[in-house]
C-alpha positions as MATLAB code, in Angstrom:
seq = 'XXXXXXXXXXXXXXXXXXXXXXXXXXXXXXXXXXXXXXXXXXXXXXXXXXXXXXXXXXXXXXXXXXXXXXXXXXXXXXXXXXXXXXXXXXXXXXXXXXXXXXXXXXXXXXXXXXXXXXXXXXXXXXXXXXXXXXXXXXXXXXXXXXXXXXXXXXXXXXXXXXXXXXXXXXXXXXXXXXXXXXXXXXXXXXXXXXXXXXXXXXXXXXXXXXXXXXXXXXXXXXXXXXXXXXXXXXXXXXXXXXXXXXXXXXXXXXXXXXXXXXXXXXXXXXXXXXXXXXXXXXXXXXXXXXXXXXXXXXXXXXXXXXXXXXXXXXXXXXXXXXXXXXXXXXXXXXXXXXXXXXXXXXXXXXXXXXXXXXXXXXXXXXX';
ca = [
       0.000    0.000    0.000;
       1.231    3.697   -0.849;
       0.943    5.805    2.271;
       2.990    9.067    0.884;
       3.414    9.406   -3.262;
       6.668   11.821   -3.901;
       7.362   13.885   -6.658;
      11.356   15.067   -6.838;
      11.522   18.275   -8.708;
      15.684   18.330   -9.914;
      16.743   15.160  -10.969;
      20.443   15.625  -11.234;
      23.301   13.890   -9.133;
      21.495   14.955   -5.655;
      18.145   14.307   -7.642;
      19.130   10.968   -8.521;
      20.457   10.326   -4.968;
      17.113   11.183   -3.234;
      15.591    8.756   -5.673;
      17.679    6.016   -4.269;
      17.006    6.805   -0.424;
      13.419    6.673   -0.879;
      13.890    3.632   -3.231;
      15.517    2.012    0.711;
      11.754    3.043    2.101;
       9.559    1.579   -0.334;
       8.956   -1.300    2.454;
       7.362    1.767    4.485;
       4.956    2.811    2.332;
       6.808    5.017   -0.271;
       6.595    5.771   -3.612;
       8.371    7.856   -6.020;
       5.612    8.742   -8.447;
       6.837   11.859  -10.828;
       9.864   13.859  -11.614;
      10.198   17.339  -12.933;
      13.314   18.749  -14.362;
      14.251   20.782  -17.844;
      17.328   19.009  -18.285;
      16.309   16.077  -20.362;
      19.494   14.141  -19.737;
      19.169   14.743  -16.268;
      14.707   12.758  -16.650;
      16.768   10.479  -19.259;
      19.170    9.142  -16.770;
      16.621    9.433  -13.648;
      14.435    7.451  -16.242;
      17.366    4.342  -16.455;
      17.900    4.489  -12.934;
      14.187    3.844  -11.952;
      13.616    0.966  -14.472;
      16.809   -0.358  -12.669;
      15.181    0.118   -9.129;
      11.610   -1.703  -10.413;
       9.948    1.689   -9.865;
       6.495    1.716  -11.545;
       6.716    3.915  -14.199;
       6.908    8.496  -13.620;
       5.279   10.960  -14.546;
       7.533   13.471  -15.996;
       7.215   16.967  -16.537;
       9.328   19.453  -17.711;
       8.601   22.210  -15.179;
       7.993   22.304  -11.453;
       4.330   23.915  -12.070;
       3.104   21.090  -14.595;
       4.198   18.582  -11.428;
       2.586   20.416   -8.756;
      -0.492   21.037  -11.167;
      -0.676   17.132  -11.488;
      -2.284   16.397   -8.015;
      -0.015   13.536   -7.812;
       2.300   14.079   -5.076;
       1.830   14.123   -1.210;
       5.116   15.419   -0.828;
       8.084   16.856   -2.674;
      11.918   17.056   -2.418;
      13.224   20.419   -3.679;
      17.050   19.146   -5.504;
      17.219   21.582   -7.916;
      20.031   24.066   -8.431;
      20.275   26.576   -5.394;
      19.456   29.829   -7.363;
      15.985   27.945   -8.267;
      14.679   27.016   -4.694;
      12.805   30.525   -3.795;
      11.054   30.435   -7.037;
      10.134   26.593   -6.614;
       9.231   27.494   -3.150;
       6.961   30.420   -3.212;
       4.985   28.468   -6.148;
       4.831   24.942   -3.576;
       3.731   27.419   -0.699;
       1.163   29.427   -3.106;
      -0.004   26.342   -4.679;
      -4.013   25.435   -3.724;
      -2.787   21.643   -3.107;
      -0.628   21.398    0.250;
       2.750   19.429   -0.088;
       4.880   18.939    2.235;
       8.369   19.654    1.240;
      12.402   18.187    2.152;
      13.829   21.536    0.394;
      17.938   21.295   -0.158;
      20.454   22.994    1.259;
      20.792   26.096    1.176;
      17.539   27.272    1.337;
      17.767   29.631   -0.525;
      21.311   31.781   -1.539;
      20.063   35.269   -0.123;
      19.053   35.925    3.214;
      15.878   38.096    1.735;
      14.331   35.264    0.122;
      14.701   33.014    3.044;
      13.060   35.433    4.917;
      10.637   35.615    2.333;
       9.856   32.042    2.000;
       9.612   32.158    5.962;
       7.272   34.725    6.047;
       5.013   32.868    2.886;
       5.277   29.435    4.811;
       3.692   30.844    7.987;
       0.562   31.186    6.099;
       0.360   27.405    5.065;
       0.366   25.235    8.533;
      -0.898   22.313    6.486;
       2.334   22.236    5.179;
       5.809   21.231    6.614;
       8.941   22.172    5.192;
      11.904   20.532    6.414;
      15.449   21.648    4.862;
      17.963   19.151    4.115;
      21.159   19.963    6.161;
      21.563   16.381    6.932;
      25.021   16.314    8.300;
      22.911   16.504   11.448;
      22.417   13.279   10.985;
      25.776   11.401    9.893;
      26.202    8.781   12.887;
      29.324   10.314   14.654;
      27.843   14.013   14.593;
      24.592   12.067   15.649;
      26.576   11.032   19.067;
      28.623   13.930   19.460;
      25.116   15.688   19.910;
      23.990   13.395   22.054;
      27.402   13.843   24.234;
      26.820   17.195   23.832;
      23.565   17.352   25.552;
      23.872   15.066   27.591;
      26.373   17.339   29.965;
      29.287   15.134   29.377;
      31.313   18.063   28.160;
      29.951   20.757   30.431;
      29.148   23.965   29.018;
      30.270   24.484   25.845;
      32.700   27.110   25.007;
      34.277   26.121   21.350;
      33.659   24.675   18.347;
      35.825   23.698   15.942;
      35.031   22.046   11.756;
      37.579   21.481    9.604;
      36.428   20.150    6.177;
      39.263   18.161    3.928;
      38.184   17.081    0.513;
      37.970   17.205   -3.192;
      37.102   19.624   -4.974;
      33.357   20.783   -5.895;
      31.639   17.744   -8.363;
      30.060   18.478  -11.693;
      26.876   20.025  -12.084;
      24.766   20.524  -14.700;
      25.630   23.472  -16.723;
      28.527   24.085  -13.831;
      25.985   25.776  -12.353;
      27.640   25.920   -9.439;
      30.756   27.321  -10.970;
      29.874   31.069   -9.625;
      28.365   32.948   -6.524;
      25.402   34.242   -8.098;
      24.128   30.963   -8.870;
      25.367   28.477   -5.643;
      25.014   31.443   -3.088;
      28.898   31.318   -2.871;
      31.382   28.240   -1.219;
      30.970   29.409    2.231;
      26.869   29.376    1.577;
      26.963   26.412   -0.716;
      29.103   23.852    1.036;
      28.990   25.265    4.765;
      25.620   26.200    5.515;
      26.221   22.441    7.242;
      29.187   23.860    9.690;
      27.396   26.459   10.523;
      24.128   24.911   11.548;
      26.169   22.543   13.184;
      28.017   25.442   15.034;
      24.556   27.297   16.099;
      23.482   23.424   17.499;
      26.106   23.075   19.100;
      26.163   26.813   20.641;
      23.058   25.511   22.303;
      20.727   27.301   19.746;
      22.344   30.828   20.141;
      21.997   33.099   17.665;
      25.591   34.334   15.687;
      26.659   37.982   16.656;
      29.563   38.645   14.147;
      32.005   36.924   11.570;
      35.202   36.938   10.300;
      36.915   34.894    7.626;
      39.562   34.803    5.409;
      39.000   32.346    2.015;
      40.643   32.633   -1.722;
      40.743   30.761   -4.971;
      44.071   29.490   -5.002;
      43.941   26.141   -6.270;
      40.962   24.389   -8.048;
      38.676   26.038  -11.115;
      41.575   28.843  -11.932;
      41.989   27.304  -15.244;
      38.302   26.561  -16.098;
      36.031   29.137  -18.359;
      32.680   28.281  -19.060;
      30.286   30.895  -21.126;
      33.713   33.567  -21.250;
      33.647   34.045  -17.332;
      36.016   32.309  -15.014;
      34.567   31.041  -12.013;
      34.611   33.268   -8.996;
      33.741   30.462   -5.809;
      36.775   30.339   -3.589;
      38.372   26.669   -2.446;
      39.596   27.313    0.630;
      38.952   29.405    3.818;
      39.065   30.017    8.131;
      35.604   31.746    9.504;
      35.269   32.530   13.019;
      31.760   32.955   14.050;
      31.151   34.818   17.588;
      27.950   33.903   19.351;
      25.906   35.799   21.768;
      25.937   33.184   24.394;
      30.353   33.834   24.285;
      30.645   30.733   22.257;
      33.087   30.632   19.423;
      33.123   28.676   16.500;
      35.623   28.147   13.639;
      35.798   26.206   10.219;
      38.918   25.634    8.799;
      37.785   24.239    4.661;
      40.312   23.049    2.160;
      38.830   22.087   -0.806;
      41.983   20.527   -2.572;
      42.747   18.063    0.267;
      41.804   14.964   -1.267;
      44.725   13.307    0.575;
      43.172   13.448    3.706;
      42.151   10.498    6.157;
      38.880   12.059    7.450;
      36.255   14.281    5.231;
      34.984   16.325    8.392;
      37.115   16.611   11.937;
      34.659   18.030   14.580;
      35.588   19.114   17.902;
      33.591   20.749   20.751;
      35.201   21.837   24.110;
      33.046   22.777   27.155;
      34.489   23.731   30.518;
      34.478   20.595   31.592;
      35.328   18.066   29.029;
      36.181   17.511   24.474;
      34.440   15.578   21.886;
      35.273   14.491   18.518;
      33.949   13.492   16.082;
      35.478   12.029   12.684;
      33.566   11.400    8.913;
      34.039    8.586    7.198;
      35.830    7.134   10.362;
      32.938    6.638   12.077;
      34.399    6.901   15.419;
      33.690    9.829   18.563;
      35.699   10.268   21.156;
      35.125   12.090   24.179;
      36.817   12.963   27.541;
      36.691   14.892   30.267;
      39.493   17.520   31.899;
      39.773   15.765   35.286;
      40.405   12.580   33.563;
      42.775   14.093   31.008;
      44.195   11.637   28.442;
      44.191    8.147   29.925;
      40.304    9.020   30.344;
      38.613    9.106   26.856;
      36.447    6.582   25.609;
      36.460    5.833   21.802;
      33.074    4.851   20.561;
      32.632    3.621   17.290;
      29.152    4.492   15.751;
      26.958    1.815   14.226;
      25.405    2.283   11.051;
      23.306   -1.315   10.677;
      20.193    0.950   10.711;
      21.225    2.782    7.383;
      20.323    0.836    4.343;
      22.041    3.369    1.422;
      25.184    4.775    2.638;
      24.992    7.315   -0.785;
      27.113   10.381   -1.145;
      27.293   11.841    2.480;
      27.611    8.479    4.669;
      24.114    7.681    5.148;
      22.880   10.818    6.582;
      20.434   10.955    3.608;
      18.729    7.862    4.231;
      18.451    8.833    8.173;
      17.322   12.089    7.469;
      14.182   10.614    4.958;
      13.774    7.961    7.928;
      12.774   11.465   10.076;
      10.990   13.197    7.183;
       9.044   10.264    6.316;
       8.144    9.405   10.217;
       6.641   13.557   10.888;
       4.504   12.749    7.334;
       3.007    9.679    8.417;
       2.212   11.735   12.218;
       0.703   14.188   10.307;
       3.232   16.667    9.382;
       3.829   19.708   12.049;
       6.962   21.264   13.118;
       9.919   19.628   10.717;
      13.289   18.699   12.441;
      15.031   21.177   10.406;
      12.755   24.078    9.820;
      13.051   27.291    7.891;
      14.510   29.490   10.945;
      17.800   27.122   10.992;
      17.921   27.269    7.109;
      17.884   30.930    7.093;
      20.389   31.130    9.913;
      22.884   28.924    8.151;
      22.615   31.383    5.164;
      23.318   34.119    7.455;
      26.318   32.987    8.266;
      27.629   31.906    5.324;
      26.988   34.987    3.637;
      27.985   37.431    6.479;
      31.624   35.074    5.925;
      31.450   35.900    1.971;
      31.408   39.677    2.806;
      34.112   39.067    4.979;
      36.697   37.393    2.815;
      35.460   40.632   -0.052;
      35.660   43.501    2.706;
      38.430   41.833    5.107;
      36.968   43.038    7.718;
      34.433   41.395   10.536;
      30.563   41.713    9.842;
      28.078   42.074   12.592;
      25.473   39.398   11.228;
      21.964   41.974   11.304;
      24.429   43.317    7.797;
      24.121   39.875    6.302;
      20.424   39.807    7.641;
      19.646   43.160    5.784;
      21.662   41.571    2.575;
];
């Protein structure tokens, strides 16, 4: 039996990728039942990859308004390119039919149409919205929240990210190539650390940034349409919080040699955690019992059945999106206020790194 028809509206690689999640939760009652994109390599290849899954055949459109005009879905996932979410958005939240919605990250790449979509959303409380900054959910970051809040550390104090990888992937029509488009690296890629940051900060809001990025390695060389692309690979942003806790990311986007994809440490007066992606493993231990004290704890995973592209936080985040649906919707786990906030933060950091100076985060609020 169907209990919750989806419609994914962008159907590239993170398109694609939310197809095979729900494909892991068709035992619960799911079912992918239309696509929209106006790519038609990108519904070719989403086409193959559902025949290969046994999915019943999709309805396709060409155009998110066609889809939500179809009366076929119960709920949507928003993986389209970032510069398209507000428009997709405004037309889910305007639309007569209510759908609830797991939106990308970012929300959206400007702080005014966050608020915007915020503001249209309150309207609609038949509808939940739940944006996808799923690195909540990774198994180690999982614990290290848990240690978190469970006192073991004390209060916290500082929180440290430092992201190691490969370069950005290749999107369709290198879309995300350029800052108008993705919103910028530090809005792109780390509207994670930063939501991560606030979480850990206890929920405090972000009082002012400062960072210091470039372009010095990857995309220099690359020129698509006569323009060179402008997003930089590498930056430090120190975010001050109004409850005195600080937070820094430390990104390297030509680190491919690295052990671990995403180091994160919190200290509290009384204790450190770790945690380390793809290791799998926290660690945690307290001042008074210094070094010979901390426990290692490797994190199971048995409960995620697709491991995908970001180490089976997708899957556990549908698990959560799919569970609210079937309970009848309500507040989402991620809502709009911690989408916006992550923004915030990532674009205060942008006008940073271009004004080398610190922002005060109501200037990226009023961006």
């Amino acid at each position: 039996d169907v209990a919750v028809r989806y419609g994914i509206i962008g159907v590239g690689m993170m398109g694609r990728e939310h197809l095979v999640n729900l494909h892991h939760l068709r035992s619960e009652g799911v079912s992918v039942v239309a696509v929209a994109d106006p790519h038609p390599p990108s519904l070719e290849q989403t086409l193959a990859l559902a025949r290969s899954l046994n999915w019943p055949p999709l309805q396709v459109f060409s155009n998110h308004v066609e889809l939500l005009n179809s009366d076929s879905c119960d709920a949507l996932v928003v993986s389209s390119p970032n510069m398209t979410h507000y428009e997709i958005l405004m037309d889910v939240i305007r639309h007569e039919r209510p759908h609830h919605v797991l939106v990308e990250k970012p929300l959206c790449t400007t702080v005014a149409d966050c608020q915007k979509v915020i503001d249209a959303a309150k309207r609609r409380t038949d509808m939940m919205i739940q944006v996808g900054l799923e690195y909540r959910y990774m198994p180690p970051v999982a614990k290290l929240i848990d240690v978190v809040n469970g006192g073991n550390l004390g209060t916290v104090k500082m929180v440290a990210i430092r992201e190691h990888r490969f370069p950005f992937l290749v999107k369709v029509n290198n879309w995300n190539r350029f800052n108008c488009n993705s919103g910028g690296t530090l809005v792109e890629k780390c509207c994670h650390f930063f939501d991560l940051m606030k979480l850990f900060a206890g929920g405090a809001d972000p009082l002012r940034v400062m960072a210091s990025g470039a372009i010095d390695v990857n995309h220099r060389d690359e020129v698509y349409d006569g323009k060179v692309p402008d997003i930089i690979d590498n930056a430090y942003v120190v975010v001050e919080f109004e409850n005195g806790v600080r937070g820094m990311l430390d990104l390297c986007m030509f680190a491919e040699g690295s052990r671990n994809e995403q180091e994160i440490c919190v200290v509290g007066d009384a204790g450190k955690g770790e945690a380390f992606v793809p290791e799998n493993v926290v660690r945690w231990g307290s001042r008074s019992g210094g070094r010979d004290g901390i426990v290692q704890f490797q994190c199971d995973s048995s409960s995620i059945r697709y491991q995908g592209l970001h180490h089976g936080s997708s899957f556990l985040e549908h698990v959560e999106f799919l569970g609210r649906i079937l309970r009848g919707g309500g507040d989402p786990a991620v809502g709009l206020v911690d989408g916006l906030m992550s923004v915030a933060m990532g674009v205060a950091a942008q006008i940073s790194i271009e004004e080398a100076r610190f922002v005060d985060i109501r200037e990226a609020m009023e961006e």
